[in-house]
Amino acid sequence: MKYFRDQQGLAELVFQDTGKQVQQLKIILIFFSIILFLISLNSFVFLDNSINLEPLGVMVVLLMLHRFVSSDTTNIVAGMLLWSLTIFASQQAFGSNGIHATAIVAFPSLMIFANLLSGRLLVYSLAGYMLSVFYFLAYAEHIGFIEASTSNTDSLFKKANILAIFIIASTFGIGVATKHIKQLVHRLRESIKKHDDIKTEVNKLVLFDKLTELPNEIQCSDDLKYLLTTPQQINGITGFIILEFTNFEWIYSSLGEQIANRIICYLADRLHMLESDHASLYRSTSTEFIFVISANDYEELTEYCQQIQQAIARPFPVESFDIEMTSAMGVSILSVDGENFETLKQKAHTALILAKNSKANSFKIFEKGMETSINNRVKMVQELKKAIILHEFELFYQPKVCMHDQSIMGAEALIRWNKPGEGIISPLDFIHIAEESGLINEIGKWALEKACQDCKHWHTLGLSNLSVAVNLSPIQFQRGNLPNIVFRSLFKADLQPMFLELEITESLFIDDTDFIKDQVCQISTKGVDIAIDDFGTGYSNLNYLTKFYAKSLKVDMSFVKDMLESIQKENLVAAIIKMSSMMELENIAEGIEDYTTYIKLKEMGCQYGQGYYWSKPLPNDEFIKKVTHWQPPGKDN
Ligand code: C2E
Ligand code: MG
Ligand code: MG
């Protein structure tokens, strides 16, 4: 490496860019060609009015060399240039005045160029040649081979010695100076390289995500600025897609940071495969990725969103788990919805929130009306917070009836929001917002405590066989403290666990984790019953029924309500009832509205029922009245 460095000319070192080296050599060739032309002109004008062909000949050679200069030939051409000029100068000296010729003066300047343009080899060979020329000229003059420029032939060798010393000294001096300059340039280059490396590293830290090595939001913002100026904007559309993994927080808290990070890397790898010249991927936050995609039209953009969904649909095998990721996407359009990263992100987020509220793994493209909808939600969250503080919630109770004799064996607690000025609000209108905002934890805790207290109250009134069922949201399992909340509610109300039933839905089992199973296990081991609500509408994986200690199945209202009009629904209800008895699970049909349905279900072997046929959900005092004076409805009800 060192040897190689020594063989480099200064120019080569300074001009790392070979294009610049070529250019510089070409300029030197032109420069010397002009000098040679001027020499020829000089002898024509001032000497004998005859054309001196030698400088013109060398000039032609140099102009020819000019044509052959390329990045591969710079060293050769530089060598040929210097040799041509040196030979030309020595030939001139030979032709006139010998050792005293003016042409000899060119030698030191040629040595400077040799140091500049080429390595040591050329410098030393030229110096050697020049020394030989001096002594040859002196000797040739001395023996009369060429016409002596002076009558004192002794002074010829003296002159040759002086010139030789001068050339050696200047070669050495220039060599030392060049070496120092080379070292300086080399050091300069190294520090520039170091600076560039640091710059690259800093850029990496600022513009890229550490975990996935994907570009981040800052890079995305820069890319969007660039995209705005490209012609693609005129021909098609640029979609800004935010992809959020909705169950990631859950995975993080239940499986830990290490596994969560590995899943993120797997995800990034899969998403990376969707990148192309038209689609770029970025990591935005811990749970969010961004795609910027140039598409021809909305249809192509929609197809791309579907491709993303497919890419993440397959489970991720991590350790002993098969993790299924749930996601949602919000899309905004560059130029249409905004001109910069912040606006596009805000609009895509609005669409994302609505996508999250519709079915799992869906996407939405931003529309103007969405913002109003989001604002309403934000307003409702504030109102729900206020409702918790002001105790605006109430529990209504709907009797659960034994199909055999129509006796009431318990009740399902169904929450209502008694909003001042608006009246009773159905849980269907606010539970999902309470879930999204996390307020369901607070509301659910209150419902549990209140239901336990009311049930205890029924017992003190002599209705001692009644149990109470409370609905739970999957969100209430996320913190891991649900068993404690349940036990504390029972303890505070002094209610035995056997009188409490918890209704959970199938969606809880999509993420089949020990984290949830452990909590359900702790609760059921204490004697609290677990019922699977809305059975048949969701996951319907029979495996979890045993795993999650379910005691009963609640056949969803959507099958029961019009089962008499649909043979398929009737068969489905019959199958669920049969299956539950085979698995030694109790069954309850909800949504029974008339006598005929009741009788049909009874014949099918359904054990318990719930529905408007017997009673709508009632405020606690009305429920107590109803149970105290219970009269099963007649056939005509
Ligand atoms: P769910 O647990 O499946 O409750 C049954 C729903 O069906 C109740 O609606 C009930 O009023 C209604 N229903 C019962 N019998 C009939 C009938 O014969 N015909 C008709 N058309 N409807 C009937 P509700 O009270 O509006 O509750 C809706 C859902 O809200 C509940 O469905 C439950 O998932 C949720 N919910 C209610 N209270 C709570 C709560 O305290 N916590 C949580 N997390 N969710 C709750
Ligand atoms: Mg229920
Ligand atoms: Mg239900």
XYZ file of C-alpha atoms in Angstrom, residues 28-627:
600
model
C -0.867 20.602 -19.425
C -0.638 19.013 -22.878
C -2.296 22.069 -24.436
C -0.050 24.332 -22.393
C 3.123 22.659 -23.672
C 1.773 22.530 -27.214
C 1.335 26.323 -27.078
C 4.849 26.746 -25.651
C 6.249 24.614 -28.478
C 4.309 26.610 -31.011
C 5.662 29.834 -29.531
C 9.219 28.461 -29.689
C 8.710 27.661 -33.362
C 7.202 31.095 -33.962
C 10.045 32.737 -32.079
C 12.704 31.118 -34.253
C 10.715 31.996 -37.384
C 10.338 35.667 -36.486
C 13.642 36.445 -34.781
C 16.168 34.020 -36.150
C 16.353 32.964 -39.784
C 12.787 33.279 -41.032
C 12.693 29.539 -41.586
C 10.134 27.232 -40.003
C 11.597 25.183 -37.141
C 9.938 21.804 -37.608
C 11.186 20.084 -34.447
C 9.042 21.952 -31.897
C 6.103 21.629 -34.287
C 6.734 17.863 -34.537
C 6.720 17.490 -30.744
C 3.631 19.703 -30.621
C 1.871 17.270 -32.966
C 2.944 14.364 -30.737
C 1.495 16.181 -27.698
C -1.765 16.909 -29.507
C -2.010 13.236 -30.423
C -1.392 12.298 -26.815
C -4.178 14.708 -25.905
C -6.554 12.437 -27.836
C -5.496 9.349 -25.945
C -5.800 10.709 -22.427
C -8.302 8.715 -20.422
C -8.607 7.607 -16.806
C -6.592 4.467 -17.633
C -3.792 6.193 -19.545
C -2.945 9.258 -17.452
C 0.302 7.783 -16.096
C 1.501 6.610 -19.523
C 0.591 9.872 -21.252
C 2.245 11.909 -18.471
C 5.400 9.803 -18.889
C 5.344 10.188 -22.661
C 4.789 13.938 -22.380
C 7.742 14.437 -20.047
C 10.011 12.145 -22.010
C 9.095 13.870 -25.289
C 9.834 17.288 -23.832
C 13.082 16.185 -22.178
C 14.318 14.518 -25.368
C 13.237 17.582 -27.350
C 15.159 19.899 -24.988
C 18.274 17.721 -25.093
C 18.033 17.472 -28.886
C 17.818 21.296 -29.065
C 20.896 21.549 -26.856
C 22.696 19.061 -29.086
C 21.787 21.150 -32.172
C 22.884 24.500 -30.764
C 25.199 25.765 -28.037
C 25.613 22.298 -26.450
C 25.903 22.454 -22.699
C 25.375 26.197 -22.799
C 22.108 25.914 -24.745
C 18.989 27.722 -23.413
C 17.015 24.480 -23.833
C 18.905 23.017 -20.831
C 17.042 25.555 -18.635
C 13.857 23.540 -19.315
C 15.185 20.540 -17.351
C 14.467 21.751 -13.782
C 10.932 22.795 -14.698
C 10.386 19.394 -16.322
C 11.498 17.802 -13.042
C 8.780 19.802 -11.233
C 6.155 18.495 -13.651
C 7.518 14.969 -13.301
C 6.997 15.163 -9.519
C 3.576 16.612 -10.062
C 2.313 14.197 -12.666
C 3.992 10.910 -11.958
C 5.814 8.760 -9.417
C 9.422 8.210 -8.408
C 10.258 5.910 -11.285
C 9.809 8.619 -13.871
C 11.490 11.256 -11.710
C 14.633 9.127 -11.203
C 14.822 7.938 -14.790
C 14.450 11.488 -16.095
C 17.059 12.800 -13.637
C 19.429 10.026 -14.759
C 18.825 10.856 -18.370
C 19.392 14.581 -17.797
C 22.710 13.935 -16.014
C 23.827 11.743 -18.920
C 22.842 14.519 -21.354
C 25.019 17.067 -19.484
C 28.121 14.863 -19.550
C 27.479 13.659 -23.083
C 27.202 17.258 -24.337
C 30.367 18.264 -22.459
C 32.238 15.266 -23.843
C 30.864 15.749 -27.382
C 32.004 19.395 -27.323
C 35.300 18.389 -25.797
C 36.165 15.931 -28.583
C 34.733 18.274 -31.217
C 31.858 15.988 -32.102
C 29.667 19.046 -31.869
C 30.698 22.598 -32.285
C 32.090 23.905 -28.968
C 30.141 26.762 -27.412
C 33.307 28.009 -25.746
C 37.068 27.971 -26.463
C 37.789 26.793 -22.896
C 36.940 23.095 -23.138
C 37.885 22.508 -19.431
C 35.040 24.677 -18.359
C 32.660 22.276 -20.196
C 32.915 19.539 -17.545
C 32.805 22.183 -14.809
C 29.526 23.414 -16.303
C 28.248 19.810 -16.605
C 29.130 19.245 -12.908
C 27.295 22.420 -11.836
C 24.267 21.466 -13.884
C 24.340 17.910 -12.518
C 24.531 19.207 -8.922
C 21.707 21.617 -9.678
C 19.521 18.874 -11.138
C 20.297 16.456 -8.275
C 19.657 19.178 -5.686
C 16.472 20.368 -7.329
C 15.248 16.785 -7.842
C 15.956 16.019 -4.218
C 14.455 19.314 -2.985
C 11.340 19.031 -5.092
C 11.084 15.348 -4.112
C 11.201 16.189 -0.390
C 8.706 19.032 -0.819
C 6.409 16.829 -2.877
C 6.647 14.054 -0.295
C 5.575 16.451 2.444
C 2.756 17.801 0.360
C 1.707 14.228 -0.422
C 1.658 13.368 3.288
C -0.331 16.499 3.992
C -2.834 15.720 1.273
C -3.049 12.160 2.491
C -3.769 13.280 6.061
C -6.299 15.764 4.775
C -8.020 13.061 2.807
C -8.116 10.760 5.815
C -9.676 13.424 7.987
C -12.228 14.183 5.260
C -13.028 10.461 5.120
C -13.365 10.331 8.921
C -15.653 13.328 8.779
C -17.735 11.631 6.063
C -17.933 8.433 8.127
C -19.117 10.371 11.174
C -21.635 12.193 9.015
C -22.952 8.857 7.682
C -23.164 7.472 11.218
C -24.990 10.548 12.521
C -27.356 10.392 9.545
C -28.013 6.767 10.355
C -28.871 7.610 13.940
C -31.050 10.548 13.013
C -32.766 9.127 9.945
C -33.040 5.407 10.686
C -34.780 3.262 13.252
C -32.246 1.395 15.381
C -34.169 -1.853 15.770
C -35.344 -2.487 12.216
C -32.820 -0.262 10.395
C -35.717 1.149 8.421
C -35.796 4.881 7.649
C -37.803 6.857 10.174
C -40.303 9.717 10.141
C -37.664 12.403 9.487
C -36.513 10.584 6.365
C -40.139 10.073 5.352
C -40.789 13.792 5.690
C -37.769 14.564 3.468
C -38.847 11.999 0.874
C -42.322 13.498 0.719
C -40.867 16.941 0.040
C -38.950 15.441 -2.860
C -41.979 13.491 -4.133
C -44.010 16.687 -4.288
C -41.688 17.937 -6.987
C -41.790 14.809 -9.168
C -43.982 14.347 -12.257
C -45.595 11.225 -10.717
C -47.813 13.681 -8.867
C -49.405 14.752 -12.116
C -50.057 11.273 -13.510
C -51.125 9.342 -10.428
C -51.608 9.549 -6.671
C -49.268 9.124 -3.737
C -50.765 7.288 -0.789
C -49.526 7.799 2.759
C -50.393 4.653 4.700
C -50.080 4.323 8.467
C -50.106 0.711 9.575
C -50.681 0.078 13.262
C -50.400 -3.244 15.048
C -53.334 -3.059 17.388
C -52.396 -5.976 19.634
C -48.751 -5.013 19.959
C -49.050 -3.297 23.359
C -50.672 -6.419 24.623
C -47.918 -8.641 23.230
C -45.351 -6.306 24.733
C -46.847 -6.490 28.205
C -47.586 -10.206 28.154
C -44.559 -11.651 26.321
C -41.947 -9.077 27.200
C -39.748 -6.637 25.313
C -37.389 -9.182 23.778
C -40.058 -11.230 22.030
C -41.981 -8.089 21.077
C -38.854 -6.685 19.425
C -38.266 -9.907 17.532
C -41.807 -9.810 16.239
C -41.275 -6.227 15.081
C -38.151 -7.322 13.181
C -40.039 -10.202 11.530
C -42.794 -7.790 10.610
C -40.314 -5.319 9.167
C -38.792 -8.132 7.059
C -42.174 -9.129 5.664
C -43.201 -5.573 4.959
C -39.822 -4.876 3.403
C -40.698 -7.394 0.668
C -43.491 -5.083 -0.449
C -41.061 -2.255 -1.103
C -40.363 -1.315 -4.705
C -39.446 1.714 -6.793
C -42.982 2.921 -6.138
C -43.340 1.996 -2.481
C -41.155 2.934 0.484
C -41.402 1.660 4.025
C -40.631 3.593 7.229
C -40.916 2.826 10.916
C -42.815 5.566 12.656
C -43.356 4.585 16.308
C -43.046 1.337 18.235
C -46.376 0.061 16.923
C -46.612 1.948 13.649
C -45.110 1.645 10.185
C -45.592 4.012 7.259
C -45.787 3.181 3.571
C -45.503 5.890 0.933
C -46.727 4.495 -2.352
C -47.128 5.960 -5.806
C -50.139 4.420 -7.506
C -51.974 5.036 -10.742
C -55.360 5.338 -9.056
C -57.365 4.589 -5.893
C -57.991 1.022 -7.051
C -54.278 0.280 -7.190
C -53.807 1.894 -3.797
C -56.576 -0.282 -2.330
C -54.979 -3.381 -3.821
C -51.698 -2.414 -2.214
C -53.384 -2.105 1.200
C -54.801 -5.594 0.705
C -51.323 -6.899 -0.113
C -50.065 -5.440 3.164
C -52.898 -7.176 5.005
C -52.017 -10.483 3.370
C -48.357 -10.087 4.225
C -49.096 -9.861 7.923
C -51.974 -12.332 8.031
C -49.754 -15.392 8.448
C -48.848 -16.040 12.109
C -45.331 -15.295 13.323
C -43.645 -18.274 14.936
C -41.672 -16.909 17.882
C -40.281 -19.399 20.402
C -43.199 -21.700 21.263
C -45.823 -19.168 20.208
C -47.623 -18.662 16.939
C -48.346 -14.970 17.149
C -51.127 -13.494 15.053
C -50.886 -9.764 14.598
C -53.998 -7.652 14.339
C -53.649 -4.422 12.466
C -55.438 -1.396 11.100
C -54.477 1.039 8.353
C -55.319 4.661 7.720
C -54.567 6.242 4.340
C -54.242 9.855 3.256
C -53.306 11.195 -0.176
C -50.410 13.534 -0.885
C -51.535 16.872 -2.370
C -55.230 15.980 -1.900
C -55.237 15.730 1.918
C -52.047 17.616 2.663
C -48.727 18.841 1.360
C -46.508 17.897 4.270
C -45.720 15.000 6.552
C -47.549 16.368 9.624
C -50.857 16.980 7.837
C -50.750 13.676 5.982
C -49.982 11.843 9.198
C -52.793 13.561 11.060
C -55.336 12.732 8.309
C -54.115 9.146 7.980
C -54.422 8.835 11.773
C -58.018 9.992 11.660
C -58.752 7.287 9.078
C -56.772 4.817 11.194
C -58.896 5.451 14.292
C -62.040 4.676 12.298
C -60.420 1.577 10.785
C -59.596 0.396 14.295
C -63.232 0.824 15.277
C -64.568 -1.203 12.405
C -63.732 -4.883 12.073
C -60.253 -6.184 12.860
C -57.539 -5.884 10.198
C -59.271 -3.267 8.101
C -58.182 -0.067 6.420
C -59.825 3.253 5.656
C -58.948 6.024 3.228
C -59.369 9.511 4.686
C -62.574 11.395 3.894
C -63.572 14.864 5.049
C -66.484 13.716 7.276
C -64.150 11.524 9.331
C -62.823 14.415 11.348
C -66.288 15.248 12.711
C -66.757 11.635 13.707
C -63.419 11.620 15.554
C -64.262 14.905 17.269
C -67.519 13.379 18.486
C -65.575 10.473 19.912
C -63.137 12.743 21.669
C -66.114 14.630 23.102
C -67.681 11.382 24.263
C -64.488 10.308 26.035
C -64.578 13.574 28.008
C -68.223 13.017 28.850
C -67.576 9.429 29.920
C -64.831 10.621 32.259
C -67.297 13.068 33.759
C -69.951 10.339 33.968
C -67.608 8.164 36.064
C -66.987 10.985 38.534
C -70.665 11.999 38.707
C -71.919 8.374 39.045
C -74.124 8.569 35.974
C -73.993 4.811 35.270
C -76.669 2.389 36.333
C -77.040 -1.368 36.211
C -80.197 -2.880 34.787
C -80.958 -6.554 35.359
C -82.482 -9.022 32.944
C -83.753 -12.272 34.471
C -82.208 -15.586 33.471
C -84.853 -18.250 33.448
C -84.723 -22.016 33.847
C -86.339 -23.422 30.685
C -87.786 -26.380 32.526
C -90.083 -24.512 34.954
C -89.498 -20.853 34.009
C -88.160 -20.031 37.466
C -85.680 -17.152 37.738
C -82.251 -18.413 38.689
C -80.329 -15.180 38.285
C -79.885 -12.028 36.235
C -77.491 -10.478 33.773
C -76.262 -7.037 34.766
C -76.452 -4.680 31.791
C -75.032 -1.221 32.113
C -76.883 1.972 31.188
C -75.669 5.558 31.047
C -78.208 7.883 32.542
C -76.990 11.033 30.879
C -78.536 14.240 32.207
C -80.653 15.893 29.548
C -80.435 12.908 27.177
C -81.864 10.044 29.194
C -80.811 6.409 29.140
C -77.994 5.596 26.712
C -77.446 2.015 25.519
C -74.092 0.312 26.166
C -73.872 -0.343 22.433
C -73.355 3.417 21.983
C -70.527 3.909 24.440
C -68.830 0.621 25.443
C -66.580 0.548 22.357
C -65.433 4.118 23.024
C -64.842 3.258 26.674
C -62.766 0.291 25.453
C -60.725 2.365 23.021
C -59.957 4.985 25.634
C -59.241 2.475 28.374
C -62.060 3.913 30.504
C -63.704 0.488 30.425
C -61.339 -0.561 33.227
C -62.842 2.036 35.529
C -66.419 1.457 34.350
C -66.060 -2.344 34.426
C -64.700 -2.235 37.980
C -67.650 -0.163 39.073
C -70.098 -2.577 37.353
C -68.512 -5.568 39.111
C -68.700 -3.959 42.530
C -72.250 -2.721 42.019
C -73.508 -6.074 40.679
C -71.988 -7.918 43.670
C -73.581 -5.419 46.098
C -76.987 -5.671 44.402
C -76.835 -9.473 44.359
C -76.002 -9.490 48.080
C -78.936 -7.140 48.617
C -81.276 -9.602 46.808
C -80.066 -12.331 49.156
C -80.799 -10.205 52.211
C -84.324 -9.727 50.827
C -84.801 -13.472 50.807
C -84.041 -14.046 47.119
C -81.109 -16.124 48.217
C -80.773 -18.396 45.191
C -80.193 -15.592 42.677
C -76.842 -15.222 40.971
C -75.601 -12.285 38.942
C -73.761 -12.290 35.592
C -71.427 -9.425 34.687
C -70.088 -8.722 31.189
C -66.324 -8.285 30.858
C -64.432 -6.557 28.096
C -61.176 -8.150 26.786
C -59.500 -4.847 27.630
C -60.064 -5.537 31.331
C -57.609 -8.451 31.076
C -54.784 -6.341 29.722
C -53.453 -5.031 33.009
C -53.345 -8.461 34.607
C -55.075 -7.347 37.821
C -58.600 -8.493 36.963
C -58.642 -11.447 39.414
C -57.860 -9.045 42.260
C -60.613 -6.673 41.183
C -63.098 -9.564 41.060
C -62.083 -10.933 44.459
C -62.130 -7.493 46.044
C -65.647 -6.840 44.688
C -66.871 -10.144 46.157
C -65.120 -9.415 49.443
C -66.486 -5.878 49.732
C -70.039 -7.095 49.060
C -69.559 -10.186 51.213
C -70.859 -12.308 48.341
C -69.878 -15.917 47.772
C -68.085 -16.534 44.440
C -70.658 -19.145 43.363
C -73.221 -16.332 42.941
C -71.095 -14.461 40.447
C -70.786 -15.337 36.780
C -68.515 -13.528 34.338
C -69.439 -13.293 30.670
C -66.499 -13.164 28.315
C -66.596 -13.111 24.523
C -64.793 -15.272 22.011
C -62.629 -12.357 20.851
C -60.641 -12.798 24.054
C -59.237 -16.060 22.720
C -57.851 -14.725 19.491
C -54.704 -13.995 21.434
C -54.427 -17.359 23.081
C -51.873 -16.419 25.677
C -51.013 -17.774 29.091
C -51.374 -14.240 30.355
C -55.152 -14.370 29.857
C -55.571 -18.049 30.599
C -53.879 -17.606 33.983
C -56.268 -14.835 34.960
C -59.353 -16.802 33.890
C -57.983 -19.824 35.746
C -57.408 -17.837 38.966
C -60.951 -16.505 38.837
C -62.668 -19.821 38.097
C -60.600 -21.708 40.688
C -62.144 -19.441 43.331
C -65.586 -20.660 42.280
C -66.680 -17.832 39.953
C -68.411 -19.204 36.832
C -67.250 -18.303 33.347
C -69.779 -18.041 30.509
C -68.951 -17.579 26.839
C -71.211 -14.796 25.593
C -72.436 -14.379 22.005
C -71.232 -17.895 21.158
C -71.057 -18.651 17.434
C -70.410 -15.117 16.233
C -66.642 -15.001 16.549
C -63.649 -17.227 16.824
C -65.655 -20.401 17.696
C -62.652 -22.548 18.392
C -63.862 -25.386 20.585
C -60.411 -25.959 21.961
C -60.515 -22.850 24.117
C -63.735 -23.884 25.862
C -61.879 -26.444 27.932
C -58.698 -24.417 28.150
C -60.519 -21.424 29.556
C -62.617 -23.215 32.165
C -65.967 -22.177 30.658
C -69.001 -23.382 32.570
C -71.654 -22.311 30.102
C -72.288 -21.135 26.553
C -74.655 -18.339 25.660
C -76.106 -18.940 22.192
C -76.000 -15.614 20.417
C -79.221 -13.692 20.006
C -78.728 -13.367 16.227
C -79.297 -17.135 15.790
C -82.134 -17.380 18.305
C -84.219 -14.388 17.253
C -85.345 -15.650 13.874
C -84.469 -19.304 14.114
C -88.061 -20.268 13.421
C -87.860 -18.603 10.023
C -84.510 -20.057 9.063
C -83.855 -23.762 9.089
C -80.114 -23.118 8.949
C -80.234 -21.026 12.099
C -82.410 -23.594 13.795
C -79.926 -26.326 12.923
C -77.069 -24.186 14.150
C -78.770 -23.528 17.494
C -79.570 -27.243 17.799
C -75.931 -28.097 17.069
C -74.592 -25.634 19.677
C -77.000 -27.010 22.315
C -76.028 -30.586 21.495
C -72.359 -29.817 21.456
C -72.507 -27.996 24.792
C -74.192 -30.943 26.497
C -71.648 -33.344 25.002
C -68.892 -31.164 26.395
C -70.716 -31.018 29.713
C -71.261 -27.295 29.441
C -74.463 -25.540 30.404
C -76.263 -23.609 27.671
C -78.286 -20.426 27.733
C -80.186 -18.981 24.790
C -80.422 -15.198 24.721
C -82.905 -13.054 22.799
C -85.994 -15.254 23.304
C -88.889 -12.973 22.461
C -91.886 -15.292 22.172
C -93.516 -18.408 23.451
C -92.957 -20.488 20.304
C -89.216 -19.887 20.359
C -89.136 -20.731 24.052
C -90.946 -24.036 23.480
C -88.781 -24.913 20.481
C -85.591 -24.278 22.445
C -86.889 -26.235 25.390
C -87.561 -29.190 23.062
C -84.041 -28.903 21.697
C -82.700 -29.385 25.224
C -81.789 -25.783 25.998
C -81.366 -25.426 29.769
C -81.652 -21.693 30.409
C -83.095 -18.713 28.598
C -83.072 -14.946 28.608
C -85.137 -12.515 26.598
C -87.958 -10.046 26.245
C -90.423 -12.934 26.421
C -89.841 -12.943 30.178
C -88.525 -9.454 30.763
C -86.515 -6.583 29.352
C -83.541 -5.475 31.444
C -84.949 -3.546 34.448
C -83.607 -1.085 37.003
C -82.680 -2.876 40.241
C -85.809 -1.968 42.233
C -88.115 -3.019 39.389
C -86.169 -6.226 38.955
C -86.590 -7.002 42.664
C -90.340 -6.364 42.365
C -90.517 -8.588 39.311
C -88.724 -11.483 40.962
